[in-house]
């Protein structure tokens, strides 16, 4: 998807313009978990993740009129054990239906991750440190 976004560079008129696009998916149990359809779907997703590892994969495309580059970052994350009361409270209070896997990190769901695996910028969709390194090479 990030490469498709990067393909829209033809809309730019200046050769020195730089376009950076990124997409993030969550992979677990051999499936991609996207945004929940409704309350029940959000609750089901969070139940599925409870006590399990999921992989956050972010792809980034750097493009200008002369060339393009692409890189990706994988992060394995372990979800804490969540009981049904925590899940229902979270979904009802924050209504995270527009968030992948029903997780609005700014509202505290980051505390459900093991600390050594919590990498905010990658999970939020842009691995800033890696992007900086790639831009220097670009």
PDB file of C-alpha atoms in Angstrom:
ATOM      1  CA  UNK A   1       0.000   0.000   0.000  1.00  0.00           C
ATOM      2  CA  UNK A   2       2.828   2.391   0.826  1.00  0.00           C
ATOM      3  CA  UNK A   3       4.279   1.817  -2.648  1.00  0.00           C
ATOM      4  CA  UNK A   4       0.889   2.610  -4.172  1.00  0.00           C
ATOM      5  CA  UNK A   5       0.763   5.844  -2.193  1.00  0.00           C
ATOM      6  CA  UNK A   6       4.278   6.667  -3.368  1.00  0.00           C
ATOM      7  CA  UNK A   7       3.152   6.192  -6.961  1.00  0.00           C
ATOM      8  CA  UNK A   8       1.120   9.364  -6.666  1.00  0.00           C
ATOM      9  CA  UNK A   9       4.311  11.425  -6.952  1.00  0.00           C
ATOM     10  CA  UNK A  10       3.317  12.392 -10.493  1.00  0.00           C
ATOM     11  CA  UNK A  11       1.012  14.920  -8.825  1.00  0.00           C
ATOM     12  CA  UNK A  12       4.072  16.919  -7.754  1.00  0.00           C
ATOM     13  CA  UNK A  13       5.426  19.484 -10.207  1.00  0.00           C
ATOM     14  CA  UNK A  14       8.833  20.137  -8.665  1.00  0.00           C
ATOM     15  CA  UNK A  15      11.602  17.601  -9.290  1.00  0.00           C
ATOM     16  CA  UNK A  16      13.114  18.106  -5.833  1.00  0.00           C
ATOM     17  CA  UNK A  17       9.935  17.215  -3.940  1.00  0.00           C
ATOM     18  CA  UNK A  18      10.248  14.238  -1.608  1.00  0.00           C
ATOM     19  CA  UNK A  19       7.267  12.056  -0.778  1.00  0.00           C
ATOM     20  CA  UNK A  20       7.297   9.750   2.248  1.00  0.00           C
ATOM     21  CA  UNK A  21       4.433   7.289   2.628  1.00  0.00           C
ATOM     22  CA  UNK A  22       3.885   4.587   5.248  1.00  0.00           C
ATOM     23  CA  UNK A  23       1.433   1.859   6.167  1.00  0.00           C
ATOM     24  CA  UNK A  24       1.221  -0.418   9.173  1.00  0.00           C
ATOM     25  CA  UNK A  25      -0.486  -3.777   9.558  1.00  0.00           C
ATOM     26  CA  UNK A  26      -0.893  -6.124  12.495  1.00  0.00           C
ATOM     27  CA  UNK A  27      -0.327  -9.830  11.836  1.00  0.00           C
ATOM     28  CA  UNK A  28      -1.340 -12.607  14.223  1.00  0.00           C
ATOM     29  CA  UNK A  29      -2.673 -16.145  13.927  1.00  0.00           C
ATOM     30  CA  UNK A  30      -1.906 -16.098  10.172  1.00  0.00           C
ATOM     31  CA  UNK A  31      -4.191 -13.150   9.499  1.00  0.00           C
ATOM     32  CA  UNK A  32      -4.070  -9.389   9.174  1.00  0.00           C
ATOM     33  CA  UNK A  33      -6.086  -7.601  11.830  1.00  0.00           C
ATOM     34  CA  UNK A  34      -7.463  -4.303  10.595  1.00  0.00           C
ATOM     35  CA  UNK A  35      -9.947  -1.843  11.976  1.00  0.00           C
ATOM     36  CA  UNK A  36     -12.921  -3.355  13.785  1.00  0.00           C
ATOM     37  CA  UNK A  37     -16.328  -3.182  12.106  1.00  0.00           C
ATOM     38  CA  UNK A  38     -18.180  -2.553  15.338  1.00  0.00           C
ATOM     39  CA  UNK A  39     -18.090  -2.961  19.123  1.00  0.00           C
ATOM     40  CA  UNK A  40     -18.311  -6.756  19.033  1.00  0.00           C
ATOM     41  CA  UNK A  41     -15.500  -6.977  16.476  1.00  0.00           C
ATOM     42  CA  UNK A  42     -13.285  -4.703  18.626  1.00  0.00           C
ATOM     43  CA  UNK A  43     -13.907  -6.867  21.692  1.00  0.00           C
ATOM     44  CA  UNK A  44     -13.191 -10.050  19.711  1.00  0.00           C
ATOM     45  CA  UNK A  45      -9.888  -8.635  18.410  1.00  0.00           C
ATOM     46  CA  UNK A  46      -8.692  -7.653  21.860  1.00  0.00           C
ATOM     47  CA  UNK A  47      -9.681 -11.058  23.255  1.00  0.00           C
ATOM     48  CA  UNK A  48      -7.698 -12.705  20.465  1.00  0.00           C
ATOM     49  CA  UNK A  49      -4.600 -10.663  21.308  1.00  0.00           C
ATOM     50  CA  UNK A  50      -4.782 -11.195  25.067  1.00  0.00           C
ATOM     51  CA  UNK A  51      -1.690 -13.165  26.191  1.00  0.00           C
ATOM     52  CA  UNK A  52      -0.462 -13.568  22.616  1.00  0.00           C
ATOM     53  CA  UNK A  53       2.284 -12.181  20.434  1.00  0.00           C
ATOM     54  CA  UNK A  54       1.376 -10.161  17.403  1.00  0.00           C
ATOM     55  CA  UNK A  55       3.626  -8.628  14.789  1.00  0.00           C
ATOM     56  CA  UNK A  56       3.442  -4.987  13.771  1.00  0.00           C
ATOM     57  CA  UNK A  57       4.807  -4.473  10.254  1.00  0.00           C
ATOM     58  CA  UNK A  58       5.401  -0.969   8.927  1.00  0.00           C
ATOM     59  CA  UNK A  59       6.412  -0.352   5.322  1.00  0.00           C
ATOM     60  CA  UNK A  60       7.805   3.033   4.263  1.00  0.00           C
ATOM     61  CA  UNK A  61       8.376   4.354   0.744  1.00  0.00           C
ATOM     62  CA  UNK A  62      10.649   7.331  -0.023  1.00  0.00           C
ATOM     63  CA  UNK A  63      10.148   8.757  -3.502  1.00  0.00           C
ATOM     64  CA  UNK A  64      11.178  11.673  -5.658  1.00  0.00           C
ATOM     65  CA  UNK A  65      11.054  12.211  -9.434  1.00  0.00           C
ATOM     66  CA  UNK A  66      14.417  10.460  -9.923  1.00  0.00           C
ATOM     67  CA  UNK A  67      14.265   7.411  -7.661  1.00  0.00           C
ATOM     68  CA  UNK A  68      12.438   5.611  -4.907  1.00  0.00           C
ATOM     69  CA  UNK A  69      13.325   3.478  -1.946  1.00  0.00           C
ATOM     70  CA  UNK A  70      11.406   1.152   0.315  1.00  0.00           C
ATOM     71  CA  UNK A  71      12.062  -0.343   3.738  1.00  0.00           C
ATOM     72  CA  UNK A  72      10.047  -2.082   6.405  1.00  0.00           C
ATOM     73  CA  UNK A  73      10.222  -2.763  10.103  1.00  0.00           C
ATOM     74  CA  UNK A  74       8.920  -5.787  12.009  1.00  0.00           C
ATOM     75  CA  UNK A  75       8.170  -5.555  15.724  1.00  0.00           C
ATOM     76  CA  UNK A  76       6.987  -8.549  17.745  1.00  0.00           C
ATOM     77  CA  UNK A  77       4.820  -7.480  20.642  1.00  0.00           C
ATOM     78  CA  UNK A  78       3.431  -9.483  23.515  1.00  0.00           C
ATOM     79  CA  UNK A  79       0.027  -8.471  24.767  1.00  0.00           C
ATOM     80  CA  UNK A  80      -0.688  -8.622  28.475  1.00  0.00           C
ATOM     81  CA  UNK A  81      -3.466 -10.826  29.768  1.00  0.00           C
ATOM     82  CA  UNK A  82      -6.699  -8.849  29.606  1.00  0.00           C
ATOM     83  CA  UNK A  83      -9.874  -9.912  31.321  1.00  0.00           C
ATOM     84  CA  UNK A  84     -13.266  -9.296  29.737  1.00  0.00           C
ATOM     85  CA  UNK A  85     -14.057  -6.397  32.083  1.00  0.00           C
ATOM     86  CA  UNK A  86     -10.900  -4.531  30.973  1.00  0.00           C
ATOM     87  CA  UNK A  87     -11.631  -5.127  27.300  1.00  0.00           C
ATOM     88  CA  UNK A  88     -15.284  -4.061  27.493  1.00  0.00           C
ATOM     89  CA  UNK A  89     -14.441  -0.988  29.577  1.00  0.00           C
ATOM     90  CA  UNK A  90     -11.738   0.067  27.119  1.00  0.00           C
ATOM     91  CA  UNK A  91     -13.914  -0.420  24.022  1.00  0.00           C
ATOM     92  CA  UNK A  92     -16.928   1.335  25.566  1.00  0.00           C
ATOM     93  CA  UNK A  93     -14.910   4.252  26.960  1.00  0.00           C
ATOM     94  CA  UNK A  94     -12.563   4.947  24.027  1.00  0.00           C
ATOM     95  CA  UNK A  95     -14.598   3.555  21.101  1.00  0.00           C
ATOM     96  CA  UNK A  96     -11.460   2.722  19.082  1.00  0.00           C
ATOM     97  CA  UNK A  97     -13.308   1.684  15.945  1.00  0.00           C
ATOM     98  CA  UNK A  98     -11.146   3.757  13.613  1.00  0.00           C
ATOM     99  CA  UNK A  99      -7.908   2.200  14.923  1.00  0.00           C
ATOM    100  CA  UNK A 100      -6.185  -0.936  13.664  1.00  0.00           C
ATOM    101  CA  UNK A 101      -6.877  -3.819  16.033  1.00  0.00           C
ATOM    102  CA  UNK A 102      -9.034  -1.488  18.138  1.00  0.00           C
ATOM    103  CA  UNK A 103      -5.993  -0.021  19.919  1.00  0.00           C
ATOM    104  CA  UNK A 104      -5.872   3.718  20.482  1.00  0.00           C
ATOM    105  CA  UNK A 105      -2.357   3.901  21.932  1.00  0.00           C
ATOM    106  CA  UNK A 106      -2.774   7.452  23.154  1.00  0.00           C
ATOM    107  CA  UNK A 107      -5.529   6.166  25.458  1.00  0.00           C
ATOM    108  CA  UNK A 108      -3.389   3.766  27.412  1.00  0.00           C
ATOM    109  CA  UNK A 109      -3.466   0.528  25.447  1.00  0.00           C
ATOM    110  CA  UNK A 110       0.326   0.767  25.127  1.00  0.00           C
ATOM    111  CA  UNK A 111       0.480  -0.310  28.760  1.00  0.00           C
ATOM    112  CA  UNK A 112      -0.816  -3.694  27.622  1.00  0.00           C
ATOM    113  CA  UNK A 113       2.478  -4.406  25.879  1.00  0.00           C
ATOM    114  CA  UNK A 114       5.594  -5.856  27.429  1.00  0.00           C
ATOM    115  CA  UNK A 115       7.923  -2.905  28.034  1.00  0.00           C
ATOM    116  CA  UNK A 116      10.943  -4.280  26.180  1.00  0.00           C
ATOM    117  CA  UNK A 117       8.897  -4.579  23.011  1.00  0.00           C
ATOM    118  CA  UNK A 118       7.033  -1.271  23.088  1.00  0.00           C
ATOM    119  CA  UNK A 119       8.358   0.980  20.311  1.00  0.00           C
ATOM    120  CA  UNK A 120       5.975   3.901  20.023  1.00  0.00           C
ATOM    121  CA  UNK A 121       6.982   5.386  16.658  1.00  0.00           C
ATOM    122  CA  UNK A 122       6.921   2.092  14.774  1.00  0.00           C
ATOM    123  CA  UNK A 123       3.558   1.158  16.216  1.00  0.00           C
ATOM    124  CA  UNK A 124       2.156   4.590  15.437  1.00  0.00           C
ATOM    125  CA  UNK A 125       3.062   4.022  11.789  1.00  0.00           C
ATOM    126  CA  UNK A 126       6.420   5.685  11.214  1.00  0.00           C
ATOM    127  CA  UNK A 127       9.734   4.308  12.533  1.00  0.00           C
ATOM    128  CA  UNK A 128      11.379   7.729  12.827  1.00  0.00           C
ATOM    129  CA  UNK A 129      14.915   6.608  13.655  1.00  0.00           C
ATOM    130  CA  UNK A 130      15.029   4.120  10.794  1.00  0.00           C
ATOM    131  CA  UNK A 131      13.499   6.719   8.446  1.00  0.00           C
ATOM    132  CA  UNK A 132      16.258   9.173   9.370  1.00  0.00           C
ATOM    133  CA  UNK A 133      18.923   6.568   8.572  1.00  0.00           C
ATOM    134  CA  UNK A 134      17.283   5.742   5.247  1.00  0.00           C
ATOM    135  CA  UNK A 135      16.964   9.423   4.303  1.00  0.00           C
ATOM    136  CA  UNK A 136      20.688   9.893   4.834  1.00  0.00           C
ATOM    137  CA  UNK A 137      21.325   7.068   2.327  1.00  0.00           C
ATOM    138  CA  UNK A 138      18.672   8.296  -0.092  1.00  0.00           C
TER     139      UNK A 138
END
